[in-house]
Coordinates of C-alpha atoms in Angstrom, one line a residue:
M27 CA 10.0 53.7 -4.0
K28 CA 11.1 51.9 -0.8
K29 CA 13.2 48.8 -1.3
Y30 CA 11.5 46.1 0.8
K31 CA 13.2 43.2 2.6
F32 CA 11.6 39.9 3.5
I33 CA 12.6 36.8 5.4
L34 CA 10.8 33.5 4.7
S35 CA 11.1 30.3 6.7
G36 CA 9.7 27.0 5.8
G37 CA 11.2 23.6 5.5
G38 CA 11.6 19.9 6.4
T39 CA 9.3 18.8 3.6
G40 CA 8.3 20.0 0.2
G41 CA 4.9 20.8 1.7
H42 CA 6.5 23.6 3.7
I43 CA 9.2 24.7 1.2
Y44 CA 7.1 25.1 -2.0
P45 CA 4.6 27.4 -0.4
A46 CA 7.4 29.6 0.9
V47 CA 9.0 29.7 -2.6
A48 CA 5.7 30.5 -4.2
I49 CA 5.2 33.4 -1.8
A50 CA 8.7 34.6 -2.5
N51 CA 8.1 34.5 -6.2
E52 CA 4.9 36.5 -5.9
L53 CA 6.7 39.1 -3.7
K54 CA 9.4 39.4 -6.4
T55 CA 6.6 40.0 -9.0
R56 CA 5.2 42.8 -6.9
F57 CA 8.5 44.3 -5.7
P58 CA 11.2 43.4 -8.4
D59 CA 14.0 45.0 -6.4
A60 CA 13.0 43.4 -3.0
E61 CA 15.7 41.6 -1.1
I62 CA 14.6 38.1 0.0
L63 CA 16.3 35.8 2.4
F64 CA 15.3 32.3 3.5
V65 CA 16.1 30.7 6.9
G66 CA 15.9 26.9 7.2
A67 CA 17.1 24.0 9.3
Q68 CA 20.7 23.4 8.4
D69 CA 20.5 19.7 7.5
K70 CA 17.1 19.6 5.9
M71 CA 16.0 19.6 2.2
E72 CA 15.4 23.3 2.1
M73 CA 19.1 23.9 2.0
Q74 CA 19.2 22.4 -1.5
K75 CA 15.7 23.3 -2.8
V76 CA 15.7 27.0 -2.0
P77 CA 19.0 27.8 -3.8
Q78 CA 17.7 25.7 -6.8
A79 CA 14.7 28.1 -6.8
G80 CA 17.1 31.1 -6.9
Y81 CA 17.1 32.4 -3.4
K82 CA 19.7 32.7 -0.6
I83 CA 19.2 30.6 2.5
E84 CA 20.9 30.5 6.0
G85 CA 20.6 27.4 8.2
L86 CA 19.8 27.2 11.9
W87 CA 20.9 24.3 14.1
I88 CA 17.4 23.1 15.0
A89 CA 15.3 19.9 14.9
G90 CA 12.0 18.8 16.3
L91 CA 11.4 16.8 19.5
Q92 CA 11.2 13.1 19.0
R93 CA 8.3 11.2 20.6
K94 CA 10.6 9.0 22.7
L95 CA 13.6 9.9 24.9
T96 CA 16.7 10.2 22.6
L97 CA 20.0 12.0 22.6
Q98 CA 18.4 14.4 20.0
N99 CA 15.8 15.4 22.7
L100 CA 18.5 16.1 25.3
M101 CA 20.2 18.4 22.7
F102 CA 17.0 20.2 22.0
P103 CA 17.4 23.1 24.5
F104 CA 20.9 23.8 23.2
K105 CA 19.7 23.8 19.6
L106 CA 16.8 26.1 20.5
L107 CA 19.1 28.6 22.3
S108 CA 21.5 28.5 19.4
S109 CA 18.7 29.0 16.8
L110 CA 17.2 31.9 18.8
W111 CA 20.7 33.5 19.0
K112 CA 21.4 33.1 15.3
S113 CA 17.9 34.3 14.3
R114 CA 18.5 37.5 16.3
K115 CA 21.8 38.0 14.5
I116 CA 20.2 37.4 11.1
I117 CA 17.3 39.8 11.8
K118 CA 19.5 42.5 13.2
R119 CA 21.8 42.3 10.2
F120 CA 19.1 41.9 7.5
Q121 CA 16.5 44.3 9.0
P122 CA 13.4 42.8 7.3
D123 CA 10.1 44.6 6.8
A124 CA 8.2 41.4 7.4
V125 CA 8.9 37.8 8.3
I126 CA 6.8 34.9 6.9
G127 CA 6.7 31.4 8.3
T128 CA 5.2 28.4 6.4
G129 CA 6.0 25.8 9.0
G130 CA 9.0 23.6 9.7
F131 CA 11.5 23.6 12.6
A132 CA 13.3 26.8 11.7
S133 CA 10.2 29.0 11.5
G134 CA 9.6 28.7 15.3
P135 CA 12.8 30.5 16.6
L136 CA 12.9 32.9 13.7
L137 CA 9.3 34.2 14.1
Q138 CA 9.7 34.2 17.9
V139 CA 12.6 36.6 17.5
A140 CA 10.8 38.7 14.8
N141 CA 7.8 39.1 17.2
S142 CA 10.0 40.2 20.1
C143 CA 11.7 42.8 17.7
K144 CA 8.2 44.1 16.8
I145 CA 8.7 43.1 13.1
P146 CA 5.4 42.2 11.4
T147 CA 5.0 38.4 11.0
V148 CA 2.7 36.3 8.9
I149 CA 2.0 32.6 9.4
Q150 CA 0.9 30.5 6.5
E151 CA -0.8 27.3 8.0
Q152 CA -1.2 24.6 5.3
N153 CA -3.0 22.0 7.3
S154 CA -6.5 21.5 8.8
Y155 CA -4.8 20.7 12.1
P156 CA -2.0 23.1 13.0
G157 CA 1.2 22.0 14.6
I158 CA 2.3 23.1 18.1
T159 CA 4.8 25.7 16.7
N160 CA 2.2 27.7 14.8
K161 CA -0.3 27.5 17.7
L162 CA 2.3 29.1 19.9
L163 CA 3.4 31.7 17.3
S164 CA -0.1 32.7 16.5
K165 CA -0.6 34.6 19.7
K166 CA 1.8 37.3 18.5
A167 CA 1.6 37.0 14.7
N168 CA -0.1 39.8 12.8
A169 CA -1.9 37.6 10.3
I170 CA -2.5 33.9 9.9
C171 CA -3.3 32.7 6.4
V172 CA -5.1 29.4 6.5
A173 CA -6.3 26.8 3.9
Y174 CA -9.2 25.3 5.9
E175 CA -12.2 26.6 7.6
N176 CA -13.0 26.3 11.3
L177 CA -9.5 27.0 12.7
E178 CA -10.8 29.5 15.3
R179 CA -10.3 26.8 18.0
F180 CA -6.5 27.0 17.4
F181 CA -5.9 30.6 16.4
P182 CA -7.1 34.1 17.4
K183 CA -10.2 34.6 15.2
E184 CA -9.5 38.2 14.3
K185 CA -6.1 37.3 12.8
I186 CA -7.3 34.4 10.5
V187 CA -7.6 35.0 6.8
F188 CA -8.9 32.2 4.6
T189 CA -6.6 32.3 1.6
G190 CA -6.0 28.7 0.7
N191 CA -2.5 27.2 0.1
P192 CA 0.0 28.6 -2.4
V193 CA 0.3 26.2 -5.4
R194 CA 2.3 26.2 -8.6
Q195 CA 0.7 28.6 -11.1
D196 CA 1.4 26.2 -14.0
L197 CA -1.5 24.0 -12.6
L198 CA -4.1 26.6 -13.4
D199 CA -4.5 25.7 -17.1
I200 CA -3.9 21.9 -17.3
D201 CA -7.0 21.2 -19.4
S202 CA -5.2 22.5 -22.5
K203 CA -2.1 20.4 -21.8
R204 CA -3.5 16.9 -22.0
E205 CA -2.0 15.9 -25.4
E206 CA 1.4 17.4 -24.4
G207 CA 1.3 15.5 -21.1
I208 CA 0.6 12.2 -22.8
A209 CA 3.4 12.8 -25.3
Y210 CA 5.9 14.0 -22.6
F211 CA 5.4 10.9 -20.4
K212 CA 5.1 8.5 -23.5
L213 CA 1.7 7.3 -22.4
D214 CA -0.8 5.4 -24.5
A215 CA -3.6 7.8 -25.4
S216 CA -6.1 4.9 -25.8
K217 CA -5.7 3.8 -22.1
K218 CA -6.8 5.4 -18.8
T219 CA -3.9 6.7 -16.7
L220 CA -3.5 6.3 -12.9
L221 CA -1.1 8.7 -11.2
V222 CA 0.2 7.5 -7.8
L223 CA 1.7 10.2 -5.6
G224 CA 3.5 9.3 -2.3
G225 CA 5.1 12.7 -1.6
S226 CA 8.7 13.8 -2.3
L227 CA 10.3 11.1 -0.1
G228 CA 7.8 8.4 -0.8
A229 CA 5.2 6.5 1.2
R230 CA 6.0 2.9 2.1
R231 CA 2.5 1.6 2.6
V232 CA 1.3 3.2 -0.7
N233 CA 4.2 1.6 -2.5
Q234 CA 3.5 -1.8 -1.0
L235 CA -0.2 -1.5 -2.2
I236 CA 0.7 -0.5 -5.7
E237 CA 3.3 -3.3 -6.0
K238 CA 0.6 -5.8 -4.9
E239 CA -2.1 -4.4 -7.2
L240 CA 0.0 -4.0 -10.5
D241 CA -1.6 -7.2 -12.0
F242 CA -5.1 -5.8 -11.0
F243 CA -4.4 -2.5 -12.8
I244 CA -3.1 -4.3 -15.9
A245 CA -6.1 -6.6 -15.9
N246 CA -8.3 -3.4 -15.9
D247 CA -6.3 -1.9 -18.9
I248 CA -5.0 0.9 -16.7
Q249 CA -1.5 2.4 -17.3
V250 CA 0.3 3.5 -14.2
L251 CA 2.7 6.4 -13.5
W252 CA 4.0 5.6 -10.1
Q253 CA 6.0 8.2 -8.2
C254 CA 7.5 6.0 -5.5
G255 CA 9.8 8.6 -3.9
K256 CA 13.6 8.8 -3.8
L257 CA 13.8 6.6 -0.6
Y258 CA 12.1 3.7 -2.4
Y259 CA 13.2 4.0 -6.0
E260 CA 15.8 1.3 -5.9
D261 CA 13.3 -1.1 -4.5
Y262 CA 10.6 -0.6 -7.1
K263 CA 12.3 0.5 -10.3
K264 CA 12.3 -3.2 -11.4
Y265 CA 8.6 -2.7 -12.3
D266 CA 9.3 0.1 -14.8
G267 CA 8.4 -1.2 -18.3
N268 CA 10.9 1.2 -19.9
F269 CA 13.8 -0.3 -18.1
H270 CA 13.5 -4.0 -18.5
Q271 CA 10.7 -4.3 -21.1
P272 CA 9.0 -7.2 -19.4
T273 CA 5.8 -7.6 -21.3
T274 CA 3.9 -7.8 -18.1
F275 CA 4.7 -4.2 -17.0
K276 CA 5.1 -2.4 -20.2
N277 CA 2.3 0.1 -19.1
V278 CA 4.0 0.9 -15.8
Q279 CA 6.4 3.7 -15.2
V280 CA 8.2 4.1 -11.9
V281 CA 9.9 7.4 -11.1
A282 CA 11.5 8.8 -7.9
F283 CA 10.4 12.3 -8.7
I284 CA 8.1 14.1 -11.3
D285 CA 9.6 17.2 -12.8
R286 CA 6.5 18.3 -14.7
M287 CA 3.6 18.0 -12.4
D288 CA 1.4 20.2 -14.6
L289 CA 1.8 17.7 -17.5
I290 CA 1.2 14.5 -15.5
Y291 CA -1.9 16.0 -13.8
A292 CA -3.1 16.9 -17.3
A293 CA -2.6 13.4 -18.6
A294 CA -4.0 11.5 -15.5
D295 CA -7.5 10.2 -15.3
F296 CA -7.3 9.0 -11.7
V297 CA -5.1 9.9 -8.8
I298 CA -4.0 7.9 -5.7
S299 CA -2.3 10.3 -3.2
R300 CA -1.2 10.9 0.3
A301 CA -3.1 13.9 1.9
G302 CA -0.3 16.3 2.7
A303 CA -1.6 19.9 2.6
S304 CA 0.2 20.9 -0.6
S305 CA -1.0 17.8 -2.5
V306 CA -4.6 18.3 -1.4
S307 CA -4.5 22.0 -2.5
E308 CA -3.0 21.0 -5.9
L309 CA -5.6 18.3 -6.4
C310 CA -8.4 20.8 -5.7
L311 CA -7.2 22.9 -8.6
V312 CA -6.6 19.9 -10.9
G313 CA -10.0 18.3 -10.3
K314 CA -9.2 14.7 -11.1
P315 CA -11.1 11.8 -9.4
T316 CA -8.9 11.0 -6.4
I317 CA -8.5 8.4 -3.7
F318 CA -6.7 9.7 -0.6
I319 CA -4.6 7.3 1.5
P320 CA -3.5 9.6 4.4
S321 CA -0.3 8.9 6.3
P322 CA -1.2 7.9 9.9
N323 CA 2.4 8.7 11.0
V324 CA 2.1 12.5 11.1
A325 CA 1.5 14.8 14.0
E326 CA -2.1 14.8 15.2
D327 CA -3.1 12.6 12.2
H328 CA -3.5 15.8 10.2
Q329 CA -3.4 14.1 6.8
T330 CA -6.7 12.3 7.7
K331 CA -8.2 15.6 8.7
N332 CA -7.0 17.3 5.5
A333 CA -8.6 14.5 3.4
K334 CA -11.8 14.4 5.4
A335 CA -12.3 18.2 4.7
I336 CA -12.6 17.2 1.0
V337 CA -14.3 13.9 1.4
D338 CA -17.0 15.4 3.6
K339 CA -17.9 17.7 0.7
N340 CA -18.0 14.7 -1.6
G341 CA -14.9 15.8 -3.5
A342 CA -12.8 12.6 -3.1
L343 CA -12.7 9.1 -1.7
L344 CA -10.7 8.1 1.4
L345 CA -9.1 4.8 2.4
K346 CA -7.3 4.4 5.6
E347 CA -4.1 2.3 5.6
N348 CA -5.8 -0.4 7.7
E349 CA -8.6 -0.7 5.2
L350 CA -6.5 -1.3 2.1
E351 CA -6.5 -5.1 2.1
E352 CA -10.3 -5.4 2.2
K353 CA -11.5 -2.3 0.4
F354 CA -9.0 -1.1 -2.2
E355 CA -10.0 -3.2 -5.2
T356 CA -13.8 -2.7 -4.8
T357 CA -13.3 1.1 -4.2
F358 CA -11.1 1.4 -7.2
T359 CA -13.3 -0.7 -9.4
D360 CA -16.4 1.4 -8.4
L361 CA -14.5 4.6 -9.3
I362 CA -13.2 3.5 -12.7
S363 CA -16.5 2.0 -13.8
N364 CA -18.8 4.9 -12.7
E365 CA -18.5 8.0 -14.9
N366 CA -21.2 9.8 -12.8
L367 CA -19.1 9.3 -9.7
Q368 CA -16.0 10.5 -11.5
N369 CA -17.7 13.7 -12.7
E370 CA -19.2 14.4 -9.3
L371 CA -15.9 14.0 -7.5
S372 CA -14.2 16.2 -10.1
Q373 CA -16.7 19.0 -9.9
N374 CA -16.9 19.0 -6.1
I375 CA -13.1 19.0 -5.5
K376 CA -12.7 21.8 -8.0
K377 CA -15.1 24.0 -6.0
L378 CA -12.7 23.8 -3.1
G379 CA -9.7 25.1 -5.1
K380 CA -8.2 28.5 -4.3
P381 CA -6.3 29.5 -7.4
N382 CA -5.5 33.0 -6.1
A383 CA -4.1 31.8 -2.7
T384 CA -0.5 33.1 -3.3
K385 CA -1.7 36.6 -4.4
D386 CA -4.1 36.8 -1.4
I387 CA -1.3 35.9 1.0
V388 CA 1.0 38.5 -0.4
E389 CA -1.9 41.1 -0.1
Q390 CA -1.9 40.4 3.6
I391 CA 1.9 40.9 3.8
I392 CA 1.6 44.2 1.9
K393 CA -1.2 45.5 4.3
L394 CA 1.3 45.1 7.2
I395 CA 4.2 46.9 5.6
Q396 CA 2.6 49.8 3.8

């Protein structure tokens, strides 16, 4: 049997890295002796996260364009040329059967070179509104695996495959893990649990909201597991009841990062989350009543579009950052006091889940190489 070789590129944020790792893991399951190489941006988080997942990675000297005139922007043409040259060297040496891009700065030059070398390429687009890199690459890509409907206005229709986003397989069976989750996170089984997710780095505005509303949650007998992100942990750890034991916040846990997402999803009753593509896809599988607070600081406001795709099908609630002051408490109170609404949101968001996304994406890759 032929020994296949694959290059994957995705990075900059967990939302690009974890789908790439999930695809690599599924390729390894199908082809145990396959060789897999990752290519990332040399100073981004993929350079740590990918080796932790057990894969080799090479870095390109590449970064995105800033929105204002900066020295970084003046360097961009040099970085791009350097990255194209290094991508060509990597592809020539490694001789991949297919190249898969899940977004991030490095996937642009790498897939561009793969296309020019006539190597099959697959784009995995997580968002409901694609970035400029994937729009450009789509013209020559062989297949474009998407997680949202109606992307024909951005990509060639005949190349689009509606697969959903790759997600952690341990989220598929969380219903059986509730007791384990409550024990693992030392939660009070008699109280409802709110899970707050701000993404791997954290979300400043979400953190400010939670800090302001802690007394409100406590008054409503809600315990809070608050993932504030590593950038903000030092600012907010003072509210962690386990540290200082202030009686006020004994039902509040503050963490920079959650290592067992399956268990905290199992234990949670309500979720407040940003609307990055990976988070949205996970929450569709998990099916917990969710309030999305999209980040307005991302390209093309794609988090709002991601959230709206769920909200328009009555699968979640949406609050914009500029509405938090006036609407948050009434929206949250309506949610926690209305079981019919909770059940409706749970059932509708679950209908949008794509549990077989990773397998379906790998099927598309296999079609191109066999």
